[in-house]
Coordinates of C-alpha atoms and ligand atoms in Angstrom, one line a residue:
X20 CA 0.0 0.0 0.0
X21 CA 1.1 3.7 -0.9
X22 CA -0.7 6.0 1.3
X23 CA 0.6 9.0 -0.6
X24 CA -0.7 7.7 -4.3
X25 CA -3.6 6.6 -3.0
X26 CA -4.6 10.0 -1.3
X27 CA -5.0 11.7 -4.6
X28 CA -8.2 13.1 -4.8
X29 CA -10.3 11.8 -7.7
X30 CA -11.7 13.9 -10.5
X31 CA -14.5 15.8 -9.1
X32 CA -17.9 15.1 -10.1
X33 CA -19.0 18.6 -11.5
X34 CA -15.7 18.8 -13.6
X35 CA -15.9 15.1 -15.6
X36 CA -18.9 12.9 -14.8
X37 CA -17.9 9.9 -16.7
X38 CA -14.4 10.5 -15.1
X39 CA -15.2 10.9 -11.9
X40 CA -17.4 7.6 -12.4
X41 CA -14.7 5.0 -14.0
X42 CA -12.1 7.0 -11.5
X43 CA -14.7 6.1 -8.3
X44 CA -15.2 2.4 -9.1
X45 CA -11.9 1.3 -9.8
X46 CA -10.5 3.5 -6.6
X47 CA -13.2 2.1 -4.3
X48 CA -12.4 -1.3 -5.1
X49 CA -15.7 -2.5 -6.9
X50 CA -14.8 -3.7 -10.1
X51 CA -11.6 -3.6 -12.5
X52 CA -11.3 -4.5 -16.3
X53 CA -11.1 -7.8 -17.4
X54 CA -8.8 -9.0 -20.2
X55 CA -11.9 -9.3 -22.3
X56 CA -12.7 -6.4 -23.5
X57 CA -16.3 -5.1 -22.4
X58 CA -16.3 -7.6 -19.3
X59 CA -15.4 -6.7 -16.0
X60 CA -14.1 -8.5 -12.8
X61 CA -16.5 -8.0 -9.8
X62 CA -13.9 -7.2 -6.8
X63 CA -15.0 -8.3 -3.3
X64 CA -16.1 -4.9 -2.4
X65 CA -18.6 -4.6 -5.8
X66 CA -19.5 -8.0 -5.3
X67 CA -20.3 -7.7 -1.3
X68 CA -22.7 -4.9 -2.5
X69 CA -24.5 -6.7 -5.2
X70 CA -25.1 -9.9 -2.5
X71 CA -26.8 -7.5 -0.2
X72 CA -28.5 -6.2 -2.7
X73 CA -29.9 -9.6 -4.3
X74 CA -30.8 -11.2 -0.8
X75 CA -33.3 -7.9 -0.4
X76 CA -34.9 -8.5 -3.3
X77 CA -34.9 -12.3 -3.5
X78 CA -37.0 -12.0 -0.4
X79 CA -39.4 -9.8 -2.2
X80 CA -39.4 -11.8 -5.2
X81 CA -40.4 -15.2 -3.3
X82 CA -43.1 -12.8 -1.0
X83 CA -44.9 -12.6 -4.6
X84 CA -45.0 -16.5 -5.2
X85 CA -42.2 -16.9 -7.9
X86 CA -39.7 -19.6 -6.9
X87 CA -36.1 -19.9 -7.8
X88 CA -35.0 -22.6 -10.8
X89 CA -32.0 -22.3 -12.8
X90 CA -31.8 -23.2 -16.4
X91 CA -28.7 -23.7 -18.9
X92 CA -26.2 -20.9 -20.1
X93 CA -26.4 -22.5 -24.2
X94 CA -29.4 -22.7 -25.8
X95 CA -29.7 -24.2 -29.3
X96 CA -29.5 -21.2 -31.6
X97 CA -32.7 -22.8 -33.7
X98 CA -35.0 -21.6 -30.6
X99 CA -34.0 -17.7 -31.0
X100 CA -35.6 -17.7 -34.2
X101 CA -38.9 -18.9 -33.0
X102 CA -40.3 -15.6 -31.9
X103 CA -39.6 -13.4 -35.2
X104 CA -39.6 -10.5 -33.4
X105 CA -37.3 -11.5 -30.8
X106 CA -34.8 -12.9 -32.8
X107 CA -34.9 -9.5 -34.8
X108 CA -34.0 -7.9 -31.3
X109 CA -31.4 -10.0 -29.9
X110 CA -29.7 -11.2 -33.3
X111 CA -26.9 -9.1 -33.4
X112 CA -25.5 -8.9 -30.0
X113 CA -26.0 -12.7 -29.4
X114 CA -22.3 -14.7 -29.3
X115 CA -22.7 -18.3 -30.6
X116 CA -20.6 -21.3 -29.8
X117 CA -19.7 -23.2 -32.9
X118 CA -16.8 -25.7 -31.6
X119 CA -16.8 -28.1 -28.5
X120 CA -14.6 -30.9 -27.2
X121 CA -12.3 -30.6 -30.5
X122 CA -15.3 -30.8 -32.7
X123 CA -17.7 -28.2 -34.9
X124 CA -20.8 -28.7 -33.2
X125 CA -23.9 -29.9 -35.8
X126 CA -25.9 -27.2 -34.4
X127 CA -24.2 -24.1 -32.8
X128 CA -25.5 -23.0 -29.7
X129 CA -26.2 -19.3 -28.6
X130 CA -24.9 -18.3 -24.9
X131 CA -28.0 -16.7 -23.6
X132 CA -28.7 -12.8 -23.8
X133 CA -32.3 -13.5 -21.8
X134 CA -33.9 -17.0 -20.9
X135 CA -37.4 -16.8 -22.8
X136 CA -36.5 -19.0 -25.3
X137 CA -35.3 -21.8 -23.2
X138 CA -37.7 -21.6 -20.2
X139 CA -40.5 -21.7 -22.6
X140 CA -39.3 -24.7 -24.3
X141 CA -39.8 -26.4 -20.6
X142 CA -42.5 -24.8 -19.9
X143 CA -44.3 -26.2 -22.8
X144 CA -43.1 -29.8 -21.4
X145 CA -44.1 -29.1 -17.9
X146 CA -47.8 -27.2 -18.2
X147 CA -50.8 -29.6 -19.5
X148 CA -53.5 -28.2 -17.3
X149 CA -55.0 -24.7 -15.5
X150 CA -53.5 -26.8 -12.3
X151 CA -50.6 -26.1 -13.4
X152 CA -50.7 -22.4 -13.6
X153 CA -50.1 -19.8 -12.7
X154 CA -46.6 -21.2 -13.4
X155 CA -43.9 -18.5 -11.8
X156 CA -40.0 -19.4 -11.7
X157 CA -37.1 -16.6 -11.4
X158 CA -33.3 -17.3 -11.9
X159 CA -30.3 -15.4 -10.8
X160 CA -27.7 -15.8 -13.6
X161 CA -25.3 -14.0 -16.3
X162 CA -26.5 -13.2 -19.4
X163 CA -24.0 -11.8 -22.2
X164 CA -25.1 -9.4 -25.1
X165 CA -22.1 -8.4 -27.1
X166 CA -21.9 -5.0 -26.5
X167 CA -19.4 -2.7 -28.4
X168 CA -19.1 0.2 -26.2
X169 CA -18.6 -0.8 -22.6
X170 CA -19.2 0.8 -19.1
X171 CA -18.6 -0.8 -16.2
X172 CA -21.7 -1.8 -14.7
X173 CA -23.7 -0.2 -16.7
X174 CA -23.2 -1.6 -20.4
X175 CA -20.8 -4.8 -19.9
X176 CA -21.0 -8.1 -22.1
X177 CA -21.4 -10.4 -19.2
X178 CA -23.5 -9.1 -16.5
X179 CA -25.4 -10.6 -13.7
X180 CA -29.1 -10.3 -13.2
X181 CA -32.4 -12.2 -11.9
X182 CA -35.0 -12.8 -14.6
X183 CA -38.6 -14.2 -14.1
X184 CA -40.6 -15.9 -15.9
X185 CA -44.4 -17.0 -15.1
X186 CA -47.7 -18.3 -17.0
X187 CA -51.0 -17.5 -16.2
X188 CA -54.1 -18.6 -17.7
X189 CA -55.7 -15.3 -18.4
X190 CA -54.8 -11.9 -20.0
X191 CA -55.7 -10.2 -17.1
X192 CA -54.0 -12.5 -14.7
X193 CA -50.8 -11.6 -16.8
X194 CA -51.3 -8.2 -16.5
X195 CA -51.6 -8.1 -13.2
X196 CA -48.5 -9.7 -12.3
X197 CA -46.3 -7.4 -14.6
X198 CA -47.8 -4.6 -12.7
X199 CA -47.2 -6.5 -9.5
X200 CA -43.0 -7.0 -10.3
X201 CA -43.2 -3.2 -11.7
X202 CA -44.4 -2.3 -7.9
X203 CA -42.0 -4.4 -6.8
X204 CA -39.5 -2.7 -8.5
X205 CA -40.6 0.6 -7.4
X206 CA -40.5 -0.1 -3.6
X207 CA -37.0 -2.2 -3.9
X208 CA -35.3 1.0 -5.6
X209 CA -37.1 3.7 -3.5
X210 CA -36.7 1.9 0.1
X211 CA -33.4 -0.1 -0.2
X212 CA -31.5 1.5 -3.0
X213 CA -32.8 5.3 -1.8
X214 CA -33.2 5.7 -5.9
X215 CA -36.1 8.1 -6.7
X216 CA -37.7 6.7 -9.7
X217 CA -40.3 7.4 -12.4
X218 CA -42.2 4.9 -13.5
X219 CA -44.7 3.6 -16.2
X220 CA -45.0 1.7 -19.5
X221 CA -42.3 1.8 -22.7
X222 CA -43.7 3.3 -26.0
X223 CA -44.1 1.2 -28.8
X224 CA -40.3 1.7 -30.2
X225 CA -38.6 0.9 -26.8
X226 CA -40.8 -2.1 -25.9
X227 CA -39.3 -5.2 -25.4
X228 CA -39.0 -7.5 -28.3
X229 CA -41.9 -9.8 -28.3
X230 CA -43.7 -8.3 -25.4
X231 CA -47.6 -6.7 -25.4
X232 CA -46.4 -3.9 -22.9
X233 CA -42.8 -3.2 -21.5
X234 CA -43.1 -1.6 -17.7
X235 CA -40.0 0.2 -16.7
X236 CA -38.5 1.9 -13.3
X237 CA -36.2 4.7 -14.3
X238 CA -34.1 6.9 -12.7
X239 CA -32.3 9.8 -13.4
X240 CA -28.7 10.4 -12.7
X241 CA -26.9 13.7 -11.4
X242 CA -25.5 14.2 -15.2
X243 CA -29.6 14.8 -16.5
X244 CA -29.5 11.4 -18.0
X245 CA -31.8 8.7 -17.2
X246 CA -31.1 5.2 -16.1
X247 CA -33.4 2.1 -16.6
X248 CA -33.2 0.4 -13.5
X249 CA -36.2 -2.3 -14.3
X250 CA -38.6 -3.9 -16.7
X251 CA -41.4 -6.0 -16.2
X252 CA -42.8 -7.4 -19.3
X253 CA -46.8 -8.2 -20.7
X254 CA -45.7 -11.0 -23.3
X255 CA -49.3 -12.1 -24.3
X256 CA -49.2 -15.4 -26.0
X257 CA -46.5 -14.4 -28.4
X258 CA -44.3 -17.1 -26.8
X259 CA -46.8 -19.9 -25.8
X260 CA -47.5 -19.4 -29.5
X261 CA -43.8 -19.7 -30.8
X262 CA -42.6 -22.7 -28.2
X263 CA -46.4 -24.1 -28.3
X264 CA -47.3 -23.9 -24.7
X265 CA -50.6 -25.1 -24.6
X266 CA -53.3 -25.9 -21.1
X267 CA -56.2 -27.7 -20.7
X268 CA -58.9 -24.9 -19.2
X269 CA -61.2 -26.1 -16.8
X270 CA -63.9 -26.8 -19.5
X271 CA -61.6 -29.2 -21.8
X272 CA -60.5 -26.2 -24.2
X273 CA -56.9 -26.1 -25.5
X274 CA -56.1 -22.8 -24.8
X275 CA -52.3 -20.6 -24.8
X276 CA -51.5 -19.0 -21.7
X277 CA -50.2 -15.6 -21.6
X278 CA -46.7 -14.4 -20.0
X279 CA -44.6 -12.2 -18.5
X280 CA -41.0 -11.8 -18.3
X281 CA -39.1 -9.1 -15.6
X282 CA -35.6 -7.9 -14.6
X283 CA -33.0 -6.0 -12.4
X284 CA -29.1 -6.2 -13.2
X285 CA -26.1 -5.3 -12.3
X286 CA -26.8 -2.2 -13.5
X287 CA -28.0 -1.3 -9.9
X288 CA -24.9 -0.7 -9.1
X289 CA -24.0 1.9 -11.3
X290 CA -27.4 3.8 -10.6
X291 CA -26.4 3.5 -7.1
X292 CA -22.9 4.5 -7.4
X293 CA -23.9 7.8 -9.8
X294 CA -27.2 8.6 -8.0
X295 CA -25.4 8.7 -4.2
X296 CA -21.5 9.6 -4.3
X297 CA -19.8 12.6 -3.8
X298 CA -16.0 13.6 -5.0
X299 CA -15.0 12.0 -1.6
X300 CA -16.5 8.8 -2.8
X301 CA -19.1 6.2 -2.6
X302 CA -21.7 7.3 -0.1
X303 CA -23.8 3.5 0.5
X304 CA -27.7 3.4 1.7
X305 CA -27.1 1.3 5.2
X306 CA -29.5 -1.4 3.8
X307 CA -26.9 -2.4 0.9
X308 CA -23.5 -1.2 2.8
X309 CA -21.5 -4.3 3.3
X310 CA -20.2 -2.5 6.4
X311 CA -22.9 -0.3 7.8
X312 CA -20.3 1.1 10.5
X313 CA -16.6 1.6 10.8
X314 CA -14.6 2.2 13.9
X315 CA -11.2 3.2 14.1
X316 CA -9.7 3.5 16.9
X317 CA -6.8 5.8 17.6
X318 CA -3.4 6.7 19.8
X319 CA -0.1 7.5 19.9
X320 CA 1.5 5.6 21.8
X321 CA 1.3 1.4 23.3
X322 CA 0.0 1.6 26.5
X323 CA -3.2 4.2 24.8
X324 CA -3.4 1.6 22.0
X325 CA -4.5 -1.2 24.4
X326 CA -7.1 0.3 26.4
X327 CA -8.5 2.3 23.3
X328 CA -8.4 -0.7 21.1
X329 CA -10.3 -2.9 24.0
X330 CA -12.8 -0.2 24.4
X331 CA -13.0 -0.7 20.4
X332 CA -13.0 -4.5 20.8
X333 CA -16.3 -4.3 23.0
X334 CA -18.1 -1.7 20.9
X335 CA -18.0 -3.8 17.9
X336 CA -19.3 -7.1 20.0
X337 CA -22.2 -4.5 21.0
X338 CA -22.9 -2.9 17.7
X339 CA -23.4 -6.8 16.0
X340 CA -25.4 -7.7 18.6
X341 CA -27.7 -4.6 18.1
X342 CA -27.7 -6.1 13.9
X343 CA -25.2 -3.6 12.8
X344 CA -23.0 -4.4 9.9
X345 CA -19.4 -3.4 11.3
X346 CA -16.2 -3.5 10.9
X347 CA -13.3 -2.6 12.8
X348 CA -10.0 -0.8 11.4
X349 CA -7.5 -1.9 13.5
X350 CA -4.7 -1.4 10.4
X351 CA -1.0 -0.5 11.5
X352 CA 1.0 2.3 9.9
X353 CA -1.2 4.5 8.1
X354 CA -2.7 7.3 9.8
X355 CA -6.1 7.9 10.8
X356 CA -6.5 10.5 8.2
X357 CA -5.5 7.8 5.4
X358 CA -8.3 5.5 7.3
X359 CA -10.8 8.3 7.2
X360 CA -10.0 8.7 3.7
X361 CA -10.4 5.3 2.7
X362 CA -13.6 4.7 4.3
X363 CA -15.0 7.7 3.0
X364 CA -13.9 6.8 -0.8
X365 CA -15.9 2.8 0.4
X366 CA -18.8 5.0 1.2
X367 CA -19.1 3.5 4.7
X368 CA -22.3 4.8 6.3
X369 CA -21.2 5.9 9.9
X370 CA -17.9 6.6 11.2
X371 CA -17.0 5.6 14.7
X372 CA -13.8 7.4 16.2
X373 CA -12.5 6.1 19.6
X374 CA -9.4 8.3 20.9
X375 CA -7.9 8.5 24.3
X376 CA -9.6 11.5 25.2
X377 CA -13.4 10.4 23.5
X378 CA -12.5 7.3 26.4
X379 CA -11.9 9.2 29.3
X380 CA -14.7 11.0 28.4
X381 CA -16.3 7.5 27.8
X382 CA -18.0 9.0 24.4
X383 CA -17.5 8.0 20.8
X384 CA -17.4 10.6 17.8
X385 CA -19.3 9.8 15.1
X386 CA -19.2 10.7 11.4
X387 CA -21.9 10.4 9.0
X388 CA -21.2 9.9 5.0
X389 CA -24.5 11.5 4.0
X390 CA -23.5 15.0 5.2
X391 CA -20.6 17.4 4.0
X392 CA -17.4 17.0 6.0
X393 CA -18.0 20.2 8.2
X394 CA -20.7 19.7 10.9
X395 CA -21.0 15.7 10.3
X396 CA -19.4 14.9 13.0
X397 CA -20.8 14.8 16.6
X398 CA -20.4 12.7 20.2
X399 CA -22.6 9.8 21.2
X400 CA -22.3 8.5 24.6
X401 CA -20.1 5.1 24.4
X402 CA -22.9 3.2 26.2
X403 CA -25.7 4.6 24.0
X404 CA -23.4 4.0 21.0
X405 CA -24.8 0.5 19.8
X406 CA -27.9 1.4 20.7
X407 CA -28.4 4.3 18.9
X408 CA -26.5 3.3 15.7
X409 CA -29.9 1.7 13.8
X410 CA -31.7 5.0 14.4
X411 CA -28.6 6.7 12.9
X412 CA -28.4 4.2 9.7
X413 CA -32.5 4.5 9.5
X414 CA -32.0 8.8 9.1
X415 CA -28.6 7.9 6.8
X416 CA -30.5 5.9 4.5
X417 CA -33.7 8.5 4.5
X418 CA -31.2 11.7 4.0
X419 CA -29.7 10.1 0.9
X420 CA -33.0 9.1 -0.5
X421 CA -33.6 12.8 0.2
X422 CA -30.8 14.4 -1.1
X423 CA -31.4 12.2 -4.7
X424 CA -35.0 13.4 -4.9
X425 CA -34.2 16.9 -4.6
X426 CA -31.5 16.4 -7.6
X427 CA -34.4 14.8 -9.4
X428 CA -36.6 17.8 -8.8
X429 CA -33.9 20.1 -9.6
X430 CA -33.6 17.9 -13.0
X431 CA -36.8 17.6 -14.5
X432 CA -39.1 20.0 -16.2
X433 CA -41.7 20.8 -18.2
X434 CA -40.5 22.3 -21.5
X435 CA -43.2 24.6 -23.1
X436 CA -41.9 24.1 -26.5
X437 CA -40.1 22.3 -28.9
X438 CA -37.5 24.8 -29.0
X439 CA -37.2 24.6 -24.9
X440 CA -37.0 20.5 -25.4
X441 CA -33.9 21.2 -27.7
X442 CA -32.1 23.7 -26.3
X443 CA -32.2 22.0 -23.1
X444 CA -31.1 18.5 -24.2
X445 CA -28.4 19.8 -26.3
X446 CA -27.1 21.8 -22.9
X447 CA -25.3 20.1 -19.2
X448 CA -27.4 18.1 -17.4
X449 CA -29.8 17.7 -20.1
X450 CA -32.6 16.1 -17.8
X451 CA -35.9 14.7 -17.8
X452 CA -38.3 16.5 -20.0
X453 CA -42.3 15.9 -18.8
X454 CA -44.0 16.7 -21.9
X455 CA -47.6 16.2 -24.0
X456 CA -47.0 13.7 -26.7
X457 CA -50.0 12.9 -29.2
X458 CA -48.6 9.5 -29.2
X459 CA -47.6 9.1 -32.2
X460 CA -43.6 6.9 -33.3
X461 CA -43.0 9.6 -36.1
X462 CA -42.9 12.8 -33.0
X463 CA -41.0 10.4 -31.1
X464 CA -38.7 9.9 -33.7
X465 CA -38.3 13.2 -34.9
X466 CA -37.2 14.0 -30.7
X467 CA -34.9 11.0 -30.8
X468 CA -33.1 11.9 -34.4
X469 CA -32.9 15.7 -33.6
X470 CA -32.0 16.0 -29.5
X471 CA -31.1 12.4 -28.8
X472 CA -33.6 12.3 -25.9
X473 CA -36.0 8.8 -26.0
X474 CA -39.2 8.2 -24.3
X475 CA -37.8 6.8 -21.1
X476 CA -41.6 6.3 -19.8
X477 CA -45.4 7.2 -19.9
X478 CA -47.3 7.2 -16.2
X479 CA -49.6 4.7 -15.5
X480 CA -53.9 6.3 -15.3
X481 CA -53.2 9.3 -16.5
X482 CA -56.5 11.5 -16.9
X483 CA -56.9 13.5 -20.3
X484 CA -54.3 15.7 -20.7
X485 CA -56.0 18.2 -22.6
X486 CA -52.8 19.8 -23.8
X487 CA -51.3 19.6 -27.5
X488 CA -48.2 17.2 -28.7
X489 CA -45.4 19.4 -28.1
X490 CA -43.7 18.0 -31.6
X491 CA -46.4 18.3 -34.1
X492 CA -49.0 20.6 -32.2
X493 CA -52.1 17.8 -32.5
X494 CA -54.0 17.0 -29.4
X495 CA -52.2 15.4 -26.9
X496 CA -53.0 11.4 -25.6
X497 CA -50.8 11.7 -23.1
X498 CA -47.7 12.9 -21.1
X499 CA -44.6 11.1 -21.1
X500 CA -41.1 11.5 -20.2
X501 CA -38.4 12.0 -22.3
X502 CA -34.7 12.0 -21.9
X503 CA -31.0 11.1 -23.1
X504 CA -30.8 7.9 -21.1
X505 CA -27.6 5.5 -20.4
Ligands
ZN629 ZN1 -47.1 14.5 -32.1

């Protein structure tokens, strides 16, 4: 270790976003490049966040009935071009094994960009009758999509992700549960991830290929552009049609089920990672933090090292009993302003300092990551200290949902023409445009082609709008939001 290389400050945010973002990752130890190019190696660090992460929502996933399977990486590359418009989607970022054990293989196989293809090939082995639906399985897996322009976590070849898939035997049943994973969705991001979001359905053009209706989570990161952080899919019988998935109803009728198909990724982390940190560094929600707490413990000399490292000894014993995530920095030869540092840049929640005099005064100081350095840090009576460290990480987690929402605020408007939309997008922190829209994939492309901005999402029971398209000036069928998205 080189405490003096590794003390250089990274780029700051407001100067180089994307900078300040690759800079951030690699420094905080989440994730490096891989000798592959566009795949990444998940560090211990990345990788502690992501677990936390997945357990959350695998809880929430199984709350809703879907149960975990796991199905295989190749799939015969014949089944991709059962659904036509799926095939047309995933075609040309699809990698496809031709050779195995020496040999060319009589039919190459596809490493799988998404699972529909070969879930719904067993699911058309496995459901006969309405008692077998509704039929709801989820996998956590990697999924690769040859991507040409890389970013870590948030465009990467390989990445990891959970997919669901389920059956039901009516339309509305479908429905239903795609609105049931985009809720879901919403209340994982907002309450563990502290993401504000918008939410709502795809337009035609940005709809998942094959699906009815694409539901999406989006957020929008400090740069003005937005992130999809979820989709829940509507698939209708398109793929009970293709892989002839067929149950008995209850009157002896034949009849296709209908689908839906949902996802999170890795991608998490980079909305996390953009939405939260700071030019000090990461700055993690307590409820993904792999170490909610940190105590360091400090002296200057042998005989204050031992009583102020057993004082930091039984704090930590106290703090996991009271369910707190800690860990304690007990590091020799680097100073406690390199540990500060450190743990800042690892975006450690709350700070515990332990000194000679914070002991005789038998207090701890305490630093928290979701406020500026001046005025964050304050003294908690060592006795209290485990006690009151959930209450702490409960106001942490609801300050940094906070803080994001007001960016959000600050981000999005309401352009009142088209010239507003462009000037705006073609600026800094472009942002999220709430605009009338008549509807229509010509306005929408005419937005896209001219200010790069997409329709990132249209709210769910909107009233009239009784406004006009702001592209074309006819009346309106709705707002929507529009953006330049990652
Ligand atoms: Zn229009």
């Amino acid at each position: 270790m080189n405490p003096k290389k590794d003390e250089k400050k990274i780029t700051p945010r407001s100067q180089d976003f994307a900078a300040w973002y690759n800079e951030l990752v690699l420094r905080a130890e989440l994730a490096d490049y891989a000798p592959v190019r566009g795949c990444i190696v998940f560090r211990p660090d990345g990788y502690a966040i992501w677990e936390a992460l997945q357990g959350e929502l695998d809880r929430r996933i199984k709350r809703t009935g879907a149960r975990n399977a796991y199905f295989p990486l190749f799939i015969p590359q014949s089944f991709l071009s059962k659904e036509a418009q799926h095939v047309a989607g995933f075609a040309p970022e699809v990698a496809v094994v031709t050779h195995g054990g020496g040999k060319e293989l009589d039919e190459p196989l596809i490493v799988r960009p998404t699972s529909e293809t070969i879930i719904n090939h067993m699911f058309a082995q496995w459901i006969r009758s309405h008692r077998d639906l509704p039929l709801m399985v989820n996998q956590w897996c990697n999924v690769v999509r040859w991507e040409m322009r890389t970013r870590i976590f948030l465009r990467t070849a390989e990445f990891l992700w959970q997919e669901g898939h389920t059956a039901h035997a009516s339309r509305e049943e479908a429905e239903q549960e795609a609105l049931t994973m985009l809720e879901v969705y919403r209340a994982f991001c907002e309450e563990i991830l502290a993401l504000p979001l918008v939410t709502g359905r795809k337009s035609a053009a940005e709809r998942f290929p094959g699906a009815l209706e694409t539901y999406t989570v989006e957020a929008l990161m400090p740069d003005g552009r937005a992130l999809q952080c979820g989709t829940s899919h509507h698939l209708g019988q398109n793929f009970a049609r293709a892989f002839e998935i067929r149950f008995l109803d209850a009157n002896n009728q034949l009849q296709y089920p209908w689908q839906t198909s949902w996802g999170v990724s890795t991608r998490l982390l980079g909305a996390l990672i953009m939405a939260h940190g700071d030019d000090q560094g990461l700055r993690l929600p307590p409820a993904v933090a792999p170490r909610q707490a940190v105590i360091v413990p400090i002296w200057r000399n042998p005989q204050e090292g031992e009583a102020v490292r057993q004082a930091a000894r039984q704090l930590l014993g106290e703090l996991e009993r009271a369910g707190v995530r800690t860990h304690l920095d007990e590091r020799e030869g680097v100073t406690p302003g390199f540990k500060f540092n450190d743990w800042e840049m690892r975006g450690v929640p709350a700070r515990i300092e332990i000194g000679p005099r914070d002991l005789k005064e038998r207090r701890a100081t305490v630093a928290r990551r979701d406020r500026p350095a001046a005025g964050a840090r304050f003294a908690l009576a060592l006795e209290e200290t485990a006690a009151k460290m959930p209450g702490l990480l409960a106001e942490v987690q609801q300050s940094l949902f906070a803080q994001a929402r007001e960016a959000m605020r600050r981000n999005t408007f309401e352009p009142k023409d088209y010239a507003e939309l462009s000037r705006r997008m073609a600026g800094e922190g472009a942002g999220l445009a709430s605009l009338f829209w008549c509807g229509a994939e010509s306005c929408e492309t005419k937005v896209r082609d001219e200010t790069r901005a997409t329709c990132r999402a249209v709210p769910l029971g909107q009233d009239e709008p009784g406004g006009r398209c702001l592209v074309c000036g006819e009346p309106a069928r709705e707002r929507a939001y529009f953006a330049k998205a990652y």
